[in-house]
Amino acid sequence: MFELPPLPYPMDALEPYISENTMSFHYGKHHKAYVDNLNKLVKDTEFENMPLEDVVKNTAGRKEFSGIFNNAAQAWNHAFFWNSMQKNGGGEPTGELKKKIERDFGSYENFRAEFKNAATGQFGSGWAWLVEKDGKLSVMKTANADTPIAYGYKPLITVDVWEHAYYLDYQNRRPDFVDAFLDHLVRWN
Ligand code: MN
């Protein structure tokens, strides 16, 4: 059985940027539902005892397994999203990561603009990511449940831009939610 991993902080830890109310629905209802649905869908299949990442990789792009892929990828993406944030996070990274961001984007400001553009420009539901492949950092966006781990990228951080991630706190103001994520929540370390 796949399990809902514990939140790495209390439900109210990210207030005022993400409210306890949002967290209780997003983690307690949405993320839990992906895990519960996945468990129903993989029962008595070849995916039943696979690590979650392998389920994602082995169902990506296969129409006959789209239900399993969507729920497995969303289970993985959400666990990664919770770990992409912390109380009193955000702002510029330091050390090796700062150097790599400056090498691959020119500056932190350029990275920030590109990441915000991906997060606000994703049409409909999806995710924005900072990823690494072959030692090089880049920004990408994915639609719905889609995830960079299906394509051999190593995610470093992600932000969920499905409306359920921000609507209770920000209504339609996705750019304000992305600003709060970048300036107050990102867990660079
Ligand atoms: Mn979500």
mmCIF file of C-alpha atoms and ligand atoms in Angstrom:
data_model
loop_
_atom_site.group_PDB
_atom_site.id
_atom_site.type_symbol
_atom_site.label_atom_id
_atom_site.label_comp_id
_atom_site.label_asym_id
_atom_site.label_seq_id
_atom_site.Cartn_x
_atom_site.Cartn_y
_atom_site.Cartn_z
ATOM 1 C CA MET A 1 0.000 0.000 0.000
ATOM 2 C CA PHE A 2 1.161 3.517 -0.785
ATOM 3 C CA GLU A 3 0.968 5.828 2.213
ATOM 4 C CA LEU A 4 0.281 9.529 2.625
ATOM 5 C CA PRO A 5 3.648 10.811 3.901
ATOM 6 C CA PRO A 6 3.475 13.052 6.975
ATOM 7 C CA LEU A 7 3.639 16.810 6.370
ATOM 8 C CA PRO A 8 7.186 17.992 7.228
ATOM 9 C CA TYR A 9 5.733 20.824 9.404
ATOM 10 C CA PRO A 10 2.515 21.651 11.265
ATOM 11 C CA MET A 11 -0.582 22.567 9.173
ATOM 12 C CA ASP A 12 -0.296 26.243 10.162
ATOM 13 C CA ALA A 13 3.496 26.543 9.727
ATOM 14 C CA LEU A 14 3.333 28.415 6.410
ATOM 15 C CA GLU A 15 0.834 31.076 7.477
ATOM 16 C CA PRO A 16 0.160 33.783 6.451
ATOM 17 C CA TYR A 17 1.356 32.754 2.976
ATOM 18 C CA ILE A 18 -0.500 29.422 2.929
ATOM 19 C CA SER A 19 -3.297 29.184 5.484
ATOM 20 C CA GLU A 20 -4.020 26.244 7.741
ATOM 21 C CA ASN A 21 -7.390 26.025 5.972
ATOM 22 C CA THR A 22 -5.751 25.627 2.547
ATOM 23 C CA MET A 23 -3.293 23.113 3.972
ATOM 24 C CA SER A 24 -6.032 21.040 5.580
ATOM 25 C CA PHE A 25 -7.837 20.693 2.223
ATOM 26 C CA HIS A 26 -4.774 20.483 0.014
ATOM 27 C CA TYR A 27 -2.855 17.940 2.074
ATOM 28 C CA GLY A 28 -5.689 16.326 4.023
ATOM 29 C CA LYS A 29 -8.174 15.966 1.142
ATOM 30 C CA HIS A 30 -6.481 16.400 -2.266
ATOM 31 C CA HIS A 31 -3.129 14.724 -1.605
ATOM 32 C CA LYS A 32 -4.817 11.988 0.442
ATOM 33 C CA ALA A 33 -7.295 11.322 -2.388
ATOM 34 C CA TYR A 34 -4.467 10.796 -4.902
ATOM 35 C CA VAL A 35 -2.876 8.229 -2.595
ATOM 36 C CA ASP A 36 -6.200 6.502 -1.874
ATOM 37 C CA ASN A 37 -7.146 6.392 -5.575
ATOM 38 C CA LEU A 38 -3.705 5.055 -6.486
ATOM 39 C CA ASN A 39 -4.088 2.217 -3.997
ATOM 40 C CA LYS A 40 -7.438 1.239 -5.534
ATOM 41 C CA LEU A 41 -6.107 1.418 -9.099
ATOM 42 C CA VAL A 42 -2.896 -0.598 -8.585
ATOM 43 C CA LYS A 43 -4.545 -3.438 -6.674
ATOM 44 C CA ASP A 44 -3.659 -6.756 -8.335
ATOM 45 C CA THR A 45 -1.537 -5.049 -11.039
ATOM 46 C CA GLU A 46 2.185 -5.157 -11.801
ATOM 47 C CA PHE A 47 2.476 -1.735 -10.091
ATOM 48 C CA GLU A 48 1.184 -2.839 -6.692
ATOM 49 C CA ASN A 49 4.583 -3.333 -5.040
ATOM 50 C CA MET A 50 6.694 -0.873 -7.033
ATOM 51 C CA PRO A 51 8.321 2.192 -5.486
ATOM 52 C CA LEU A 52 6.201 5.277 -6.282
ATOM 53 C CA GLU A 53 8.837 6.810 -8.600
ATOM 54 C CA ASP A 54 8.948 3.610 -10.642
ATOM 55 C CA VAL A 55 5.152 3.570 -10.986
ATOM 56 C CA VAL A 56 5.343 7.129 -12.365
ATOM 57 C CA LYS A 57 8.157 6.283 -14.801
ATOM 58 C CA ASN A 58 6.569 3.032 -15.970
ATOM 59 C CA THR A 59 3.107 4.489 -16.643
ATOM 60 C CA ALA A 60 4.141 7.834 -18.199
ATOM 61 C CA GLY A 61 2.873 8.245 -21.743
ATOM 62 C CA ARG A 62 0.900 4.951 -21.695
ATOM 63 C CA LYS A 63 -2.774 5.666 -22.374
ATOM 64 C CA GLU A 64 -3.960 2.413 -20.847
ATOM 65 C CA PHE A 65 -2.400 3.419 -17.504
ATOM 66 C CA SER A 66 -3.341 7.114 -17.486
ATOM 67 C CA GLY A 67 -5.412 6.784 -14.301
ATOM 68 C CA ILE A 68 -2.552 5.154 -12.424
ATOM 69 C CA PHE A 69 -0.074 7.685 -13.833
ATOM 70 C CA ASN A 70 -2.203 10.687 -12.858
ATOM 71 C CA ASN A 71 -2.654 9.553 -9.264
ATOM 72 C CA ALA A 72 0.916 8.272 -8.805
ATOM 73 C CA ALA A 73 2.439 11.431 -10.284
ATOM 74 C CA GLN A 74 0.187 13.661 -8.184
ATOM 75 C CA ALA A 75 1.092 11.665 -5.045
ATOM 76 C CA TRP A 76 4.796 12.139 -5.865
ATOM 77 C CA ASN A 77 4.486 15.817 -6.902
ATOM 78 C CA HIS A 78 2.634 16.800 -3.726
ATOM 79 C CA ALA A 79 5.112 15.090 -1.392
ATOM 80 C CA PHE A 80 7.884 16.930 -3.257
ATOM 81 C CA PHE A 81 5.976 20.242 -3.071
ATOM 82 C CA TRP A 82 5.593 20.047 0.732
ATOM 83 C CA ASN A 83 9.325 19.482 0.964
ATOM 84 C CA SER A 84 10.001 22.429 -1.358
ATOM 85 C CA MET A 85 8.765 24.795 1.362
ATOM 86 C CA GLN A 86 9.546 25.786 4.935
ATOM 87 C CA LYS A 87 8.617 28.441 7.449
ATOM 88 C CA ASN A 88 10.777 31.572 6.918
ATOM 89 C CA GLY A 89 12.035 30.275 3.579
ATOM 90 C CA GLY A 90 12.330 32.021 0.229
ATOM 91 C CA GLY A 91 14.632 34.662 -1.165
ATOM 92 C CA GLU A 92 17.978 33.912 -2.740
ATOM 93 C CA PRO A 93 19.747 30.616 -2.171
ATOM 94 C CA THR A 94 23.342 30.560 -0.956
ATOM 95 C CA GLY A 95 26.497 28.594 -1.619
ATOM 96 C CA GLU A 96 26.825 26.094 -4.462
ATOM 97 C CA LEU A 97 23.214 26.444 -5.620
ATOM 98 C CA LYS A 98 23.524 30.238 -5.853
ATOM 99 C CA LYS A 99 26.607 29.783 -8.044
ATOM 100 C CA LYS A 100 24.838 27.272 -10.294
ATOM 101 C CA ILE A 101 21.790 29.531 -10.668
ATOM 102 C CA GLU A 102 24.041 32.451 -11.610
ATOM 103 C CA ARG A 103 25.945 30.231 -14.063
ATOM 104 C CA ASP A 104 22.827 28.859 -15.799
ATOM 105 C CA PHE A 105 20.414 31.831 -15.598
ATOM 106 C CA GLY A 106 22.861 34.764 -15.452
ATOM 107 C CA SER A 107 21.486 35.985 -12.116
ATOM 108 C CA TYR A 108 19.010 35.097 -9.367
ATOM 109 C CA GLU A 109 16.703 37.835 -10.722
ATOM 110 C CA ASN A 110 16.685 36.172 -14.151
ATOM 111 C CA PHE A 111 15.896 32.799 -12.573
ATOM 112 C CA ARG A 112 13.128 34.356 -10.475
ATOM 113 C CA ALA A 113 11.538 35.992 -13.520
ATOM 114 C CA GLU A 114 11.713 32.790 -15.568
ATOM 115 C CA PHE A 115 10.269 30.660 -12.747
ATOM 116 C CA LYS A 116 7.447 33.139 -12.101
ATOM 117 C CA ASN A 117 6.704 33.288 -15.820
ATOM 118 C CA ALA A 118 6.456 29.479 -15.980
ATOM 119 C CA ALA A 119 4.216 29.326 -12.887
ATOM 120 C CA THR A 120 1.868 32.103 -13.975
ATOM 121 C CA GLY A 121 1.956 31.136 -17.653
ATOM 122 C CA GLN A 122 0.951 27.495 -17.153
ATOM 123 C CA PHE A 123 -2.539 27.463 -18.714
ATOM 124 C CA GLY A 124 -4.954 25.678 -16.398
ATOM 125 C CA SER A 125 -3.713 23.198 -13.812
ATOM 126 C CA GLY A 126 -0.095 22.195 -13.416
ATOM 127 C CA TRP A 127 3.283 22.776 -11.838
ATOM 128 C CA ALA A 128 6.420 24.919 -12.237
ATOM 129 C CA TRP A 129 9.820 23.408 -11.497
ATOM 130 C CA LEU A 130 13.503 24.119 -11.106
ATOM 131 C CA VAL A 131 15.189 21.004 -12.479
ATOM 132 C CA GLU A 132 18.664 19.662 -13.172
ATOM 133 C CA LYS A 133 19.728 17.444 -16.071
ATOM 134 C CA ASP A 134 23.293 16.646 -17.126
ATOM 135 C CA GLY A 135 24.511 19.099 -14.487
ATOM 136 C CA LYS A 136 22.553 22.026 -15.953
ATOM 137 C CA LEU A 137 19.685 23.851 -14.211
ATOM 138 C CA SER A 138 16.539 24.889 -16.038
ATOM 139 C CA VAL A 139 12.948 25.937 -15.381
ATOM 140 C CA MET A 140 10.064 23.910 -16.709
ATOM 141 C CA LYS A 141 6.301 23.776 -16.377
ATOM 142 C CA THR A 142 4.109 20.692 -16.582
ATOM 143 C CA ALA A 143 0.363 20.326 -17.111
ATOM 144 C CA ASN A 144 -2.036 18.537 -14.772
ATOM 145 C CA ALA A 145 -0.207 15.619 -13.104
ATOM 146 C CA ASP A 146 2.774 15.595 -15.454
ATOM 147 C CA THR A 147 6.166 15.556 -13.770
ATOM 148 C CA PRO A 148 9.843 15.999 -14.741
ATOM 149 C CA ILE A 149 10.792 12.635 -13.186
ATOM 150 C CA ALA A 150 8.984 10.983 -16.123
ATOM 151 C CA TYR A 151 11.601 12.512 -18.459
ATOM 152 C CA GLY A 152 14.823 11.943 -16.535
ATOM 153 C CA TYR A 153 15.035 15.390 -14.938
ATOM 154 C CA LYS A 154 15.967 15.822 -11.279
ATOM 155 C CA PRO A 155 13.539 18.282 -9.639
ATOM 156 C CA LEU A 156 15.032 20.731 -7.123
ATOM 157 C CA ILE A 157 11.915 22.709 -6.198
ATOM 158 C CA THR A 158 8.320 22.889 -7.381
ATOM 159 C CA VAL A 159 5.223 25.011 -6.897
ATOM 160 C CA ASP A 160 1.708 23.657 -7.394
ATOM 161 C CA VAL A 161 -0.356 26.042 -9.528
ATOM 162 C CA TRP A 162 -3.609 24.088 -9.541
ATOM 163 C CA GLU A 163 -6.354 26.434 -8.296
ATOM 164 C CA HIS A 164 -6.826 24.242 -5.205
ATOM 165 C CA ALA A 165 -3.295 25.299 -4.138
ATOM 166 C CA TYR A 166 -4.148 28.992 -3.773
ATOM 167 C CA TYR A 167 -7.811 29.800 -4.340
ATOM 168 C CA LEU A 168 -8.892 29.928 -0.669
ATOM 169 C CA ASP A 169 -6.078 32.380 0.154
ATOM 170 C CA TYR A 170 -5.526 34.299 -3.091
ATOM 171 C CA GLN A 171 -8.663 33.639 -5.209
ATOM 172 C CA ASN A 172 -7.621 34.312 -8.825
ATOM 173 C CA ARG A 173 -4.345 36.050 -7.920
ATOM 174 C CA ARG A 174 -1.942 33.269 -8.907
ATOM 175 C CA PRO A 175 0.959 35.741 -9.399
ATOM 176 C CA ASP A 176 0.679 36.830 -5.733
ATOM 177 C CA PHE A 177 0.788 33.201 -4.600
ATOM 178 C CA VAL A 178 3.892 32.586 -6.742
ATOM 179 C CA ASP A 179 5.549 35.701 -5.275
ATOM 180 C CA ALA A 180 4.825 34.442 -1.751
ATOM 181 C CA PHE A 181 6.276 31.045 -2.649
ATOM 182 C CA LEU A 182 9.480 32.538 -4.066
ATOM 183 C CA ASP A 183 10.020 35.241 -1.444
ATOM 184 C CA HIS A 184 8.821 33.534 1.766
ATOM 185 C CA LEU A 185 8.493 29.774 1.374
ATOM 186 C CA VAL A 186 11.127 28.125 -0.868
ATOM 187 C CA ARG A 187 13.286 25.703 1.080
ATOM 188 C CA TRP A 188 16.602 26.130 -0.711
ATOM 189 C CA ASN A 189 18.693 24.161 1.737
HETATM 190 MN MN MN B 1 -2.253 20.215 -5.407
#
